[in-house]
Short mmCIF file of C-alpha atoms in Angstrom, two decimals:
data_model
loop_
_atom_site.label_atom_id
_atom_site.label_comp_id
_atom_site.label_asym_id
_atom_site.label_seq_id
_atom_site.Cartn_x
_atom_site.Cartn_y
_atom_site.Cartn_z
CA MET A 1 104.19 -99.68 224.55
CA GLY A 2 100.64 -99.74 225.92
CA LYS A 3 97.79 -99.35 223.49
CA LYS A 4 95.09 -96.77 224.20
CA GLY A 5 91.45 -97.82 224.02
CA ASP A 6 90.01 -101.28 223.65
CA LEU A 7 91.41 -103.86 221.25
CA SER A 8 89.66 -105.02 218.12
CA ASN A 9 88.53 -108.63 217.82
CA PHE A 10 91.44 -109.30 215.46
CA GLU A 11 93.98 -107.90 217.93
CA ARG A 12 92.47 -109.90 220.78
CA GLY A 13 92.77 -113.02 218.62
CA MET A 14 96.45 -112.27 218.07
CA VAL A 15 96.96 -112.08 221.83
CA VAL A 16 95.25 -115.45 222.38
CA GLY A 17 97.21 -116.99 219.51
CA ALA A 18 100.53 -115.78 220.91
CA ARG A 19 99.80 -117.16 224.37
CA ARG A 20 98.57 -120.50 223.00
CA ALA A 21 101.76 -120.73 220.95
CA GLY A 22 103.69 -120.86 224.20
CA LEU A 23 104.89 -117.25 224.43
CA SER A 24 105.03 -115.73 227.88
CA ILE A 25 103.14 -112.58 228.85
CA SER A 26 106.29 -110.46 228.49
CA GLN A 27 107.19 -112.05 225.14
CA SER A 28 103.63 -111.52 223.82
CA ALA A 29 103.61 -107.90 224.98
CA GLN A 30 106.95 -107.23 223.28
CA LEU A 31 105.86 -108.93 220.06
CA LEU A 32 102.45 -107.29 219.73
CA GLY A 33 103.21 -103.90 221.29
CA PHE A 34 100.54 -104.16 224.02
CA SER A 35 101.00 -103.82 227.77
CA ARG A 36 101.52 -106.90 229.96
CA THR A 37 98.26 -106.06 231.77
CA THR A 38 96.35 -106.10 228.48
CA ILE A 39 97.90 -109.43 227.44
CA SER A 40 97.01 -110.98 230.79
CA ARG A 41 93.44 -109.62 230.83
CA VAL A 42 92.58 -110.69 227.28
CA TYR A 43 93.95 -114.21 227.76
CA LYS A 44 92.13 -114.64 231.06
CA GLU A 45 88.84 -113.56 229.46
CA TRP A 46 89.39 -116.08 226.67
CA CYS A 47 90.15 -118.89 229.13
CA ALA A 48 87.05 -118.08 231.20
CA LYS A 49 84.50 -117.47 228.43
CA GLY A 50 86.12 -118.82 225.27
CA LYS A 51 85.49 -115.54 223.39
CA THR A 52 87.84 -112.98 221.88
CA SER A 53 85.18 -110.31 221.38
CA SER A 54 85.26 -107.33 223.71
CA MET A 55 82.85 -107.36 226.64
CA ARG A 56 83.33 -103.67 227.44
CA GLN A 57 80.47 -102.48 225.23
CA SER A 58 78.03 -103.52 227.94
CA CYS A 59 79.86 -101.53 230.62
CA GLY A 60 78.75 -98.12 231.86
CA ARG A 61 75.41 -96.60 232.69
CA LYS A 62 72.56 -97.50 230.39
CA CYS A 63 71.39 -94.63 228.18
CA LEU A 64 68.09 -93.21 229.42
CA VAL A 65 66.95 -92.36 225.88
CA ASP A 66 66.95 -95.40 223.63
CA ALA A 67 66.36 -95.49 219.87
CA ARG A 68 62.61 -95.23 220.34
CA GLY A 69 63.08 -92.25 222.64
CA GLN A 70 65.32 -90.57 220.09
CA ARG A 71 62.63 -90.94 217.43
CA ARG A 72 60.14 -89.36 219.84
CA MET A 73 62.51 -86.48 220.51
CA ALA A 74 63.12 -85.99 216.77
CA ARG A 75 59.36 -85.68 216.23
CA LEU A 76 59.18 -83.03 218.95
CA ILE A 77 61.98 -81.07 217.28
CA GLN A 78 60.39 -81.28 213.84
CA ALA A 79 57.02 -80.17 215.25
CA ASP A 80 58.53 -77.04 216.84
CA ARG A 81 62.02 -76.01 215.75
CA ARG A 82 61.95 -73.00 218.09
CA ALA A 83 61.23 -74.94 221.26
CA THR A 84 63.61 -74.30 224.15
CA LEU A 85 65.52 -77.05 225.92
CA THR A 86 63.09 -76.80 228.86
CA GLU A 87 60.05 -77.12 226.58
CA ILE A 88 61.52 -80.13 224.76
CA THR A 89 62.28 -81.87 228.06
CA THR A 90 58.81 -81.16 229.45
CA ARG A 91 57.06 -82.43 226.33
CA TYR A 92 59.25 -85.52 226.19
CA ASN A 93 58.50 -86.44 229.81
CA ARG A 94 54.74 -86.37 229.28
CA GLY A 95 53.45 -89.94 229.34
CA MET A 96 56.92 -91.41 229.95
CA GLN A 97 57.52 -93.77 232.88
CA GLN A 98 61.06 -92.51 233.38
CA SER A 99 61.61 -88.78 233.10
CA ILE A 100 64.85 -87.13 232.02
CA CYS A 101 66.51 -83.83 232.90
CA GLU A 102 67.56 -81.00 230.60
CA ALA A 103 71.19 -82.15 230.65
CA THR A 104 70.14 -85.54 229.28
CA THR A 105 68.03 -83.82 226.62
CA ARG A 106 71.01 -81.69 225.59
CA THR A 107 73.33 -84.70 225.43
CA THR A 108 70.80 -86.74 223.44
CA LEU A 109 70.17 -83.96 220.93
CA LYS A 110 73.91 -83.51 220.42
CA ARG A 111 74.30 -87.25 219.89
CA MET A 112 71.49 -87.10 217.31
CA GLY A 113 73.27 -84.29 215.45
CA TYR A 114 71.06 -81.39 216.58
CA ASN A 115 72.65 -78.08 217.62
CA SER A 116 71.14 -74.75 218.55
CA ARG A 117 71.77 -72.30 215.71
CA ARG A 118 70.52 -68.92 214.57
CA PRO A 119 67.87 -69.41 211.85
CA HIS A 120 68.97 -68.59 208.33
CA ARG A 121 67.24 -65.39 207.18
CA VAL A 122 65.37 -65.66 203.89
CA GLN A 123 62.96 -63.42 202.08
CA LEU A 124 59.24 -64.07 202.51
CA ILE A 125 57.89 -65.08 199.08
CA SER A 126 54.17 -64.83 198.37
CA THR A 127 52.28 -67.64 196.67
CA THR A 128 51.86 -65.58 193.49
CA ASN A 129 55.56 -64.80 193.29
CA ARG A 130 56.48 -68.43 193.96
CA LYS A 131 54.54 -69.35 190.83
CA LYS A 132 56.30 -66.64 188.81
CA ARG A 133 59.71 -67.80 190.03
CA LEU A 134 58.84 -71.37 189.12
CA GLN A 135 57.67 -70.29 185.67
CA PHE A 136 60.94 -68.44 185.10
CA ALA A 137 62.98 -71.46 186.21
CA ARG A 138 61.05 -73.80 183.93
CA ALA A 139 61.46 -71.43 180.99
CA HIS A 140 65.25 -71.30 181.51
CA GLN A 141 66.00 -74.77 182.80
CA ASN A 142 67.63 -75.72 179.50
CA TRP A 143 69.86 -72.65 179.35
CA THR A 144 73.54 -73.52 179.48
CA VAL A 145 76.40 -71.43 180.81
CA GLU A 146 76.96 -70.23 177.25
CA ASP A 147 73.42 -68.83 177.21
CA TRP A 148 73.90 -67.06 180.56
CA LYS A 149 77.09 -65.47 179.24
CA ASN A 150 74.83 -63.28 177.08
CA VAL A 151 73.16 -61.71 180.13
CA ALA A 152 74.31 -58.43 181.67
CA TRP A 153 73.37 -58.30 185.35
CA SER A 154 72.51 -55.04 187.12
CA ASP A 155 71.32 -53.83 190.50
CA GLU A 156 71.64 -51.09 193.11
CA SER A 157 73.11 -51.35 196.59
CA ARG A 158 73.77 -49.06 199.54
CA PHE A 159 76.85 -49.11 201.77
CA LEU A 160 77.09 -47.40 205.17
CA VAL A 161 79.98 -45.45 206.64
CA ARG A 162 79.40 -47.21 209.95
CA HIS A 163 78.39 -50.83 209.54
CA LEU A 164 75.93 -51.96 212.21
CA ASN A 165 76.69 -55.45 213.45
CA GLY A 166 74.31 -56.81 216.08
CA ARG A 167 76.37 -59.95 216.60
CA VAL A 168 79.37 -58.26 218.26
CA ARG A 169 80.20 -59.84 221.62
CA ILE A 170 82.61 -58.72 224.34
CA TRP A 171 84.00 -60.12 227.59
CA ARG A 172 83.14 -58.04 230.67
CA LYS A 173 82.28 -58.32 234.33
CA GLN A 174 78.85 -57.50 235.71
CA ASN A 175 79.78 -53.95 236.79
CA GLU A 176 81.68 -53.06 233.60
CA ASN A 177 78.67 -52.42 231.36
CA MET A 178 79.51 -48.69 230.96
CA ASP A 179 83.28 -49.09 230.71
CA PRO A 180 84.45 -47.27 227.51
CA SER A 181 86.19 -50.43 226.29
CA CYS A 182 82.87 -52.31 226.58
CA LEU A 183 80.77 -49.85 224.54
CA VAL A 184 79.87 -49.86 220.86
CA THR A 185 78.98 -46.41 219.57
CA THR A 186 76.16 -45.97 217.07
CA VAL A 187 75.05 -43.11 214.84
CA GLN A 188 71.73 -42.48 213.18
CA ALA A 189 71.30 -44.34 209.86
CA GLY A 190 74.83 -45.70 210.11
CA GLY A 191 76.37 -42.23 209.70
CA GLY A 192 75.12 -41.95 206.13
CA GLY A 193 75.82 -44.11 203.15
CA VAL A 194 76.60 -44.29 199.45
CA MET A 195 74.23 -45.86 196.93
CA VAL A 196 75.68 -47.28 193.73
CA TRP A 197 74.37 -48.91 190.59
CA GLY A 198 76.46 -51.57 188.91
CA MET A 199 76.46 -53.92 185.94
CA PHE A 200 78.57 -56.88 184.86
CA SER A 201 78.50 -59.90 182.59
CA TRP A 202 80.55 -63.08 182.30
CA HIS A 203 82.93 -61.25 179.98
CA THR A 204 83.80 -58.22 182.09
CA LEU A 205 82.87 -55.95 184.96
CA GLY A 206 80.73 -53.08 183.82
CA PRO A 207 80.42 -49.55 185.21
CA LEU A 208 79.77 -48.76 188.85
CA VAL A 209 77.85 -45.50 189.14
CA PRO A 210 77.33 -43.56 192.39
CA ILE A 211 73.77 -42.26 192.63
CA GLY A 212 71.85 -40.03 194.99
CA LEU A 213 69.95 -41.10 198.07
CA ARG A 214 66.96 -41.93 195.88
CA LEU A 215 66.84 -43.43 192.43
CA ASN A 216 63.80 -42.25 190.48
CA ALA A 217 62.81 -42.96 186.90
CA THR A 218 64.51 -39.83 185.54
CA ALA A 219 67.84 -40.67 187.18
CA TYR A 220 67.59 -44.29 186.09
CA LEU A 221 66.92 -43.20 182.50
CA SER A 222 70.24 -41.35 182.54
CA ILE A 223 71.99 -44.51 183.78
CA VAL A 224 70.33 -46.63 181.12
CA SER A 225 71.20 -44.29 178.26
CA ASP A 226 74.70 -43.33 179.46
CA HIS A 227 75.92 -46.69 180.78
CA VAL A 228 73.66 -49.63 179.88
CA HIS A 229 73.42 -48.76 176.19
CA PRO A 230 77.18 -48.41 175.48
CA PHE A 231 77.96 -51.49 177.58
CA MET A 232 75.47 -53.66 175.70
CA THR A 233 76.39 -52.43 172.21
CA THR A 234 80.09 -52.95 172.96
CA MET A 235 79.83 -56.39 174.58
CA TYR A 236 77.08 -57.77 172.34
CA PRO A 237 77.44 -56.18 168.90
CA SER A 238 75.40 -59.01 167.37
CA SER A 239 72.29 -57.86 169.34
CA ASP A 240 72.11 -61.20 171.19
CA GLY A 241 72.53 -59.75 174.68
CA TYR A 242 70.02 -59.60 177.53
CA VAL A 243 69.70 -56.86 180.15
CA GLN A 244 68.69 -58.07 183.58
CA GLN A 245 67.04 -55.73 186.07
CA ASP A 246 64.73 -56.34 189.00
CA ASN A 247 61.18 -55.06 189.38
CA ALA A 248 61.90 -51.86 191.31
CA PRO A 249 59.34 -49.11 190.56
CA CYS A 250 61.91 -46.91 188.79
CA HIS A 251 62.83 -49.86 186.52
CA LYS A 252 59.21 -50.40 185.50
CA ALA A 253 58.38 -46.74 184.84
CA ARG A 254 56.79 -45.90 181.49
CA ILE A 255 59.71 -43.79 180.26
CA ILE A 256 62.08 -46.67 180.98
CA SER A 257 59.85 -49.22 179.24
CA ASN A 258 59.53 -46.93 176.23
CA TRP A 259 63.30 -46.46 176.06
CA PHE A 260 63.95 -50.20 176.07
CA LEU A 261 61.23 -50.65 173.46
CA GLU A 262 62.99 -48.16 171.18
CA HIS A 263 66.21 -50.19 171.48
CA ASP A 264 64.76 -53.70 171.30
CA ASN A 265 66.65 -54.26 168.05
CA GLU A 266 69.96 -53.94 169.93
CA PHE A 267 69.30 -56.08 173.05
CA THR A 268 66.49 -57.72 174.98
CA VAL A 269 65.26 -57.03 178.50
CA LEU A 270 65.14 -60.29 180.45
CA LYS A 271 61.71 -60.79 182.03
CA TRP A 272 62.65 -61.10 185.68
CA PRO A 273 60.55 -62.78 188.39
CA PRO A 274 59.79 -60.75 191.54
CA GLN A 275 61.47 -61.40 194.89
CA SER A 276 64.42 -63.19 193.27
CA PRO A 277 67.70 -61.76 194.60
CA ASP A 278 68.93 -65.35 194.97
CA LEU A 279 68.87 -65.66 191.18
CA ASN A 280 70.88 -62.49 190.58
CA PRO A 281 74.64 -63.16 190.90
CA ILE A 282 75.40 -59.47 191.35
CA GLU A 283 74.08 -59.78 194.91
CA HIS A 284 77.17 -61.82 195.71
CA LEU A 285 79.39 -59.10 194.25
CA TRP A 286 77.83 -56.66 196.72
CA ASP A 287 78.80 -59.12 199.46
CA VAL A 288 82.36 -59.11 198.15
CA VAL A 289 82.47 -55.31 198.29
CA GLU A 290 81.02 -55.31 201.83
CA ARG A 291 83.58 -57.84 203.09
CA GLU A 292 86.46 -55.92 201.53
CA LEU A 293 85.24 -52.70 203.14
CA ARG A 294 85.23 -54.35 206.56
CA ALA A 295 88.72 -55.75 205.96
CA LEU A 296 90.29 -52.35 205.22
CA ASP A 297 93.10 -51.39 207.59
CA VAL A 298 91.86 -47.79 207.58
CA HIS A 299 88.07 -47.57 207.48
CA PRO A 300 86.35 -44.72 205.61
CA THR A 301 85.16 -41.97 207.94
CA ASN A 302 83.11 -39.91 205.48
CA LEU A 303 81.03 -40.39 202.34
CA HIS A 304 83.79 -39.28 199.96
CA GLN A 305 86.26 -41.83 201.35
CA LEU A 306 83.58 -44.52 201.33
CA GLN A 307 82.74 -43.87 197.68
CA ASP A 308 86.41 -44.01 196.66
CA ALA A 309 86.88 -47.27 198.55
CA ILE A 310 83.82 -48.86 196.91
CA LEU A 311 84.96 -47.86 193.42
CA SER A 312 88.45 -49.21 194.09
CA ILE A 313 87.19 -52.53 195.42
CA TRP A 314 84.81 -52.97 192.48
CA ALA A 315 87.57 -52.33 189.96
CA ASN A 316 89.77 -55.00 191.58
CA ILE A 317 87.24 -57.85 191.73
CA SER A 318 88.88 -60.79 190.04
CA LYS A 319 87.64 -62.18 186.74
CA GLU A 320 87.45 -65.65 188.24
CA CYS A 321 85.09 -64.35 190.92
CA PHE A 322 82.36 -62.87 188.71
CA GLN A 323 82.71 -65.56 186.05
CA HIS A 324 82.18 -68.25 188.68
CA LEU A 325 78.98 -66.49 189.76
CA VAL A 326 77.56 -66.49 186.25
CA GLU A 327 78.54 -70.13 185.81
CA SER A 328 76.41 -70.96 188.87
CA MET A 329 73.18 -69.95 187.11
CA PRO A 330 72.19 -73.49 185.96
CA ARG A 331 72.53 -74.63 189.59
CA ARG A 332 70.46 -71.69 190.81
CA ILE A 333 67.71 -72.55 188.35
CA LYS A 334 67.73 -76.17 189.52
CA ALA A 335 67.50 -74.99 193.12
CA VAL A 336 64.38 -72.94 192.34
CA LEU A 337 62.83 -75.91 190.55
CA LYS A 338 63.61 -78.15 193.50
CA ALA A 339 62.10 -75.63 195.92
CA LYS A 340 59.04 -75.24 193.65
CA GLY A 341 59.61 -71.50 193.47
CA GLY A 342 60.47 -71.13 197.14
CA GLN A 343 63.63 -69.99 198.91
CA THR A 344 67.01 -71.39 197.85
CA PRO A 345 70.40 -71.46 199.61
CA TYR A 346 71.80 -68.81 197.24
#
């Protein structure tokens, strides 16, 4: 029947009203659902001070870091995001009459909404490339989802037999560092890997082609003629399609440029800004393949098994998945505009 926590002003008024109406402490407690101790305490406070508002807010130890101190601490954080708890505490105490300890700093930062996190890794973008990314975003800011449906996205990616994960943690005692159950084995270069080239559009998944360890202009020309050309002529028979590719050296080779020039009446090569994987939705498809590989009950142990697994995962990517990625393009463009060509969350 007792109520946890303090009562609201309205509830305290109900208690006072019940007692003034002539109800006993037991009758008031039964009517309102509060304990007899609570009924007695609230009524006594009202008789002594004539107030129904709670006086408990002033109880407890006074906070050492007031609102002004929190603003000071926020400025220290914004000036150096990588500062340790010790450094923040030391800098805060300089010039302050009352110093604080690291525990108080930690509690204050948590109350302010700050938490220690690993920094989000983003690609370093040069000033020149920021301008090119911004120019691309401005040129395509009016493109709708219907326009982006005419783009075929392509890229290469490499997958390892043994995925290296530096964030693995284990529980062990001090003397168990060489216990077999506490070891993570590694092999050179992840035990080898498989490189693939893929293409897709809003309409369908395109081919996924295993390639050698290196992709040169000659090998890429074979991919373009054997896979890109039939995909584009089939999906965009009206010659209104765009081929997207990044600025890798093999993509910009003269024989590749000449081939696309000979077929410019069938489709157009989208002029792509450098250092822009965040604008290419196929990067997220590679993430899908990587996650599915890790989730396999039986992990591939050699390159042949790995290649088969990659091809199988690619073929089973849902239509909703890759269509949703293409439909995110207007938002990606807006993000680049907002960042003035800089990094985006994508």
